[in-house]
Tab-separated table of C-alpha atoms in Angstrom:
chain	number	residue	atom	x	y	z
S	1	UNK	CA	118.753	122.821	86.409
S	2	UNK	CA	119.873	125.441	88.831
S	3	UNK	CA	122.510	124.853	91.439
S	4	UNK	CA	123.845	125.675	94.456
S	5	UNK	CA	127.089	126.215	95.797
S	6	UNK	CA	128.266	123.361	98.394
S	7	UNK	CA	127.650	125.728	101.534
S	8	UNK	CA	123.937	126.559	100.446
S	9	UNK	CA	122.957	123.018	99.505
S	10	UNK	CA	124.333	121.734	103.547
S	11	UNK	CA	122.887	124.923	104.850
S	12	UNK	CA	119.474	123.651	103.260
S	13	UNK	CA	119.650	120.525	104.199
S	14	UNK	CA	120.508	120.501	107.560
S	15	UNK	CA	117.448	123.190	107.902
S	16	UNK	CA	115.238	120.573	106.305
S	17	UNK	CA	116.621	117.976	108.424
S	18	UNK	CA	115.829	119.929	111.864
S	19	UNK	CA	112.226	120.430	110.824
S	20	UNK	CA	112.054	116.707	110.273
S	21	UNK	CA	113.349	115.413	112.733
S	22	UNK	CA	110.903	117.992	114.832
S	23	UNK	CA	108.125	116.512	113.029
S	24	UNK	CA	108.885	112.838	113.783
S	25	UNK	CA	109.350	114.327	117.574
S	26	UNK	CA	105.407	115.486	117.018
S	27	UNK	CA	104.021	112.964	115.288
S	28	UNK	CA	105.209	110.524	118.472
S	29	UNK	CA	103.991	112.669	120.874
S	30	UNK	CA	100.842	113.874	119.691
S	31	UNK	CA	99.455	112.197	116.760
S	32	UNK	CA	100.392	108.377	117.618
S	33	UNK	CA	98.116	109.167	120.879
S	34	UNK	CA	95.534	110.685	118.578
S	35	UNK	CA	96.069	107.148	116.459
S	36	UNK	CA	95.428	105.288	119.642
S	37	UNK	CA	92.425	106.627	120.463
S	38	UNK	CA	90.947	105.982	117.663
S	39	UNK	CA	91.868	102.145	117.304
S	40	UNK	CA	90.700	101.974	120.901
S	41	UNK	CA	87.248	102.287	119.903
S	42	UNK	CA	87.574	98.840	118.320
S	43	UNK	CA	90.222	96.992	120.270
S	44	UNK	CA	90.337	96.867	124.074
S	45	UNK	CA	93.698	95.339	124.155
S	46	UNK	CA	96.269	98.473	124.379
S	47	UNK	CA	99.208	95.919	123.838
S	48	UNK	CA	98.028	95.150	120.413
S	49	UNK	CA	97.212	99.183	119.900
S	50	UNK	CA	100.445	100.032	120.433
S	51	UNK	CA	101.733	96.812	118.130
S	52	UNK	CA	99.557	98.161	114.908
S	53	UNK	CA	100.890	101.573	115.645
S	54	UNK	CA	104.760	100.371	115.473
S	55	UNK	CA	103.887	98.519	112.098
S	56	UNK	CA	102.176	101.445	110.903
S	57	UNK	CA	105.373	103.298	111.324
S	58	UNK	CA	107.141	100.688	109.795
S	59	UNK	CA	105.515	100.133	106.746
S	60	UNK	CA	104.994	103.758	106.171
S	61	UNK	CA	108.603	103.867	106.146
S	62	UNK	CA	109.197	101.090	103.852
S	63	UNK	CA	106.566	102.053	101.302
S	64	UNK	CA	107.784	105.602	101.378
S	65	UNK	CA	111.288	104.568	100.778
S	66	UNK	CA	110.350	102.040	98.084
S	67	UNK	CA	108.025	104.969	96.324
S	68	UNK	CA	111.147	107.507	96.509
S	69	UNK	CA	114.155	105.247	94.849
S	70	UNK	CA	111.387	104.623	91.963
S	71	UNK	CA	110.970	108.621	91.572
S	72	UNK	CA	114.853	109.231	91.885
S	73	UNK	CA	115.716	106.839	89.221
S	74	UNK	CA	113.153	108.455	86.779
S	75	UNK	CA	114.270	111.856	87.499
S	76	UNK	CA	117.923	111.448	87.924
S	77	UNK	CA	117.670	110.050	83.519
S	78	UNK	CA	115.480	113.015	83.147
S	79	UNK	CA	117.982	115.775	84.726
S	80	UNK	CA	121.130	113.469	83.357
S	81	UNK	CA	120.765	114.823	79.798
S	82	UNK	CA	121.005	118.032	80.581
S	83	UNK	CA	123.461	118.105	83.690
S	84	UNK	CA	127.119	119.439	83.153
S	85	UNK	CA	128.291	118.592	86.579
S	86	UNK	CA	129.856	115.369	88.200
S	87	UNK	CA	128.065	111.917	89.483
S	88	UNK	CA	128.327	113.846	92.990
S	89	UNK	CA	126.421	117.077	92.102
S	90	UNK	CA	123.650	115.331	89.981
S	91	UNK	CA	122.983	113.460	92.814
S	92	UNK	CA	122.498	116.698	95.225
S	93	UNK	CA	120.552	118.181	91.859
S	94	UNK	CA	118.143	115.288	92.420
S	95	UNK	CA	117.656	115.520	95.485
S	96	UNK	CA	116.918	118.907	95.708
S	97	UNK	CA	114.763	118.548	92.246
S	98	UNK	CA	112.998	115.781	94.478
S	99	UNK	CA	112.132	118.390	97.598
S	100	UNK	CA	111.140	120.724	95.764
S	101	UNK	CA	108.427	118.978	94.086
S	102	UNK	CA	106.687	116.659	96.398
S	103	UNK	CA	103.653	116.233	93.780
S	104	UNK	CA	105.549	113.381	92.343
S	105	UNK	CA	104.913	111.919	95.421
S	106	UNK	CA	101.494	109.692	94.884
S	107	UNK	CA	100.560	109.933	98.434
S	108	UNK	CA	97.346	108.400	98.288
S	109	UNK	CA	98.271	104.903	96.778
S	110	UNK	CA	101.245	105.032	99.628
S	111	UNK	CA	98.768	105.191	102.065
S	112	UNK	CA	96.617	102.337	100.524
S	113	UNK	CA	99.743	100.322	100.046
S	114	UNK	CA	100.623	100.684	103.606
S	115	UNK	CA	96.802	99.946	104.846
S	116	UNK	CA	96.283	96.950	102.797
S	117	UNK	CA	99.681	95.758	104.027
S	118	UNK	CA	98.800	95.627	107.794
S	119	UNK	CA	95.407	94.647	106.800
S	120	UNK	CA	97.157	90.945	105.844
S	121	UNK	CA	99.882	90.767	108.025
S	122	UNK	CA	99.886	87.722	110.060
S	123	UNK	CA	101.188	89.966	112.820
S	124	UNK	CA	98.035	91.822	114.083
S	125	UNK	CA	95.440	88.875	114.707
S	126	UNK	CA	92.836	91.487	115.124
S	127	UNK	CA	88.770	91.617	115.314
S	128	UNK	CA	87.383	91.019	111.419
S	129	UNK	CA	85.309	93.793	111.550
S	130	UNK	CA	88.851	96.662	112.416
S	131	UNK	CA	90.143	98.325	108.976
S	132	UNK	CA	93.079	100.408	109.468
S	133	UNK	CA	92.048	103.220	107.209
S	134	UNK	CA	90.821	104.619	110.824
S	135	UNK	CA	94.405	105.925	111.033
S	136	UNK	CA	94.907	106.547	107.215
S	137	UNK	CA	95.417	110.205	108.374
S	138	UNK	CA	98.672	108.864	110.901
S	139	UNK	CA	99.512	107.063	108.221
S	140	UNK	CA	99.829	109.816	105.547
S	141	UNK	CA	101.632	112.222	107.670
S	142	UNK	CA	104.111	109.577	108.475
S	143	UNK	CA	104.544	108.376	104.893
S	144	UNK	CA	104.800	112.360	103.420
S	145	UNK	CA	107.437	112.448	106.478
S	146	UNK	CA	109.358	108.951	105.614
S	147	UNK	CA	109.240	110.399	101.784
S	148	UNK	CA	110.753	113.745	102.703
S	149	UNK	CA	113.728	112.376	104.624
S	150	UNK	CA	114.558	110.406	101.885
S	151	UNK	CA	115.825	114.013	100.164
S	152	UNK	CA	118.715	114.357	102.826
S	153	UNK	CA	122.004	113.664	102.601
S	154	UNK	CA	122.179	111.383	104.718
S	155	UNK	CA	119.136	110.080	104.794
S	156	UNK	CA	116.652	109.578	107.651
S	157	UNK	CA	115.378	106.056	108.327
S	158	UNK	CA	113.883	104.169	111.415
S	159	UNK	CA	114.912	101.222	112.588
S	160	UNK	CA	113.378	97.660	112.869
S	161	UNK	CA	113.085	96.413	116.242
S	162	UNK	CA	112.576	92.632	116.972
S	163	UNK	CA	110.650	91.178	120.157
S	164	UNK	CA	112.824	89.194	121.830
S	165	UNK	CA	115.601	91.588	121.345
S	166	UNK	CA	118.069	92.671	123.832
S	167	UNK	CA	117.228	96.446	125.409
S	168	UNK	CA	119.657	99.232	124.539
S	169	UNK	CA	119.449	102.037	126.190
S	170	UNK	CA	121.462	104.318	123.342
S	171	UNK	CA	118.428	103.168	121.008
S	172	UNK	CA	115.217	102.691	123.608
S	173	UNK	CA	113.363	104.468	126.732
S	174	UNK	CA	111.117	102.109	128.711
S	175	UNK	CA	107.630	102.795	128.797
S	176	UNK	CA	105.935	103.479	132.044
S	177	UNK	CA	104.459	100.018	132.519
S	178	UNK	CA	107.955	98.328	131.742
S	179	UNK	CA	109.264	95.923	134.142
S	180	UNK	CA	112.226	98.340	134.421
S	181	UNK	CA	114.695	95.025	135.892
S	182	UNK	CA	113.853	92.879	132.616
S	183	UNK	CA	116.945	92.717	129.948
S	184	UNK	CA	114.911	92.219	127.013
S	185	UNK	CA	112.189	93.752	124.874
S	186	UNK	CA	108.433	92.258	124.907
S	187	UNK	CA	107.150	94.670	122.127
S	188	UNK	CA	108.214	98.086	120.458
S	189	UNK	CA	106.110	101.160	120.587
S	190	UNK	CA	107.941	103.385	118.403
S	191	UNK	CA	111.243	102.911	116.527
S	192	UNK	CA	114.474	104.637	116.989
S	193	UNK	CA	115.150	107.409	114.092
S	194	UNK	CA	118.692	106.597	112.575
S	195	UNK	CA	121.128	108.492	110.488
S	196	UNK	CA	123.940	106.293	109.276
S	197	UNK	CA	123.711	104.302	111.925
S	198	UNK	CA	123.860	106.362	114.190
S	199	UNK	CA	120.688	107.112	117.067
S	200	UNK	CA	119.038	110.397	116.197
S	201	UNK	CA	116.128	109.819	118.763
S	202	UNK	CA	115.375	107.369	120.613
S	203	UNK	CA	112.374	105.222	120.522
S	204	UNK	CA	110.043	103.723	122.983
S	205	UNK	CA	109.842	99.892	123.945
S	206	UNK	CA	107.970	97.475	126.411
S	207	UNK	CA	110.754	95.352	128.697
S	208	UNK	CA	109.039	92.327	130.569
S	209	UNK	CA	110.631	89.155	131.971
């Protein structure tokens, strides 16, 4: 296993990390709009668009997180045999093993996972006759992007909004057809992007009284 002294491993990852988080910045501005479109074409009601595009997000998230802890335990035994260094430098070893070699990602049944998930949630009472592979693509980039900030140190996550909830501005920007007076949320858009806890960007709700 090669490694890295302590000033090129946080000099890679914080370059990794910027391109990321640009990427997530893209995906919401471009290619969610893209994804509505396309659901359009089957539901009229841009309310429940923007409500299977939120869950997309989120389950591409959780699938991608659950597919990388499964890959990290298998390769952190693999590079354990060999590794001379501490608990603390494995674990940066792996990580960087990880980024490097994205093909251990199984993208595809991700994807699938993610699709069949929405496709039974209770959540999206939508027309039979809608499947959400229609925004498999959206779907795939966001799951190849939940997978890859899974390699940071810290970690990248988004987090889970719940209707109902009280708005924060630190985590939230109205949309334009808010009721910008109302306290609480009526629906999420897209989620915030978190690091520790801490707001990275901000994501996009619905506020109605």
């Amino acid at each position: 296993v090669k490694t890295c002294s302590p000033a090129q491993c946080r000099r890679a990852n914080a370059s990794r990390r910027a391109c990321l988080i640009t990427r997530f910045n893209f995906i919401y501005a471009k290619e969610r709009l893209d994804a509505e479109i396309r659901l359009k074409k089957f539901i009229c009601d841009i309310e429940m668009v923007q409500r299977i595009i939120y869950l997309a997000a989120l389950e591409s998230f959780r699938a991608a997180k659950k597919a990388f802890w499964k890959i990290k335990i298998s390769v952190k035994q693999t590079l354990a045999a060999d590794f001379c260094g501490g608990p603390a430098a494995l674990e940066v070893a792996v990580m960087n093993y990880i980024a490097c070699h994205k093909e251990l990602f199984d993208i595809c049944c991700c994807v699938q996972e993610v699709v069949c998930c929405m496709n039974m949630s209770p959540k999206l009472p939508c027309p039979p006759d809608i499947d959400f592979n229609v925004i498999s693509c959206f779907i795939r980039e966001l799951c190849c992007l939940a997978f890859s900030m899974q390699t940071l140190i810290p970690p990248l996550d988004v987090a889970f909004g719940i209707d109902g909830e009280l708005y924060s501005r630190s985590m939230y920007y109205r949309s334009c057809d808010s009721d910008f007076s109302a306290p609480f949320v009526a629906y999420h858009v897209w989620p915030a992007l978190m690091e520790n806890g801490a707001v990275i960007v901000k994501g996009e709700v619905v506020t109605r009284k």
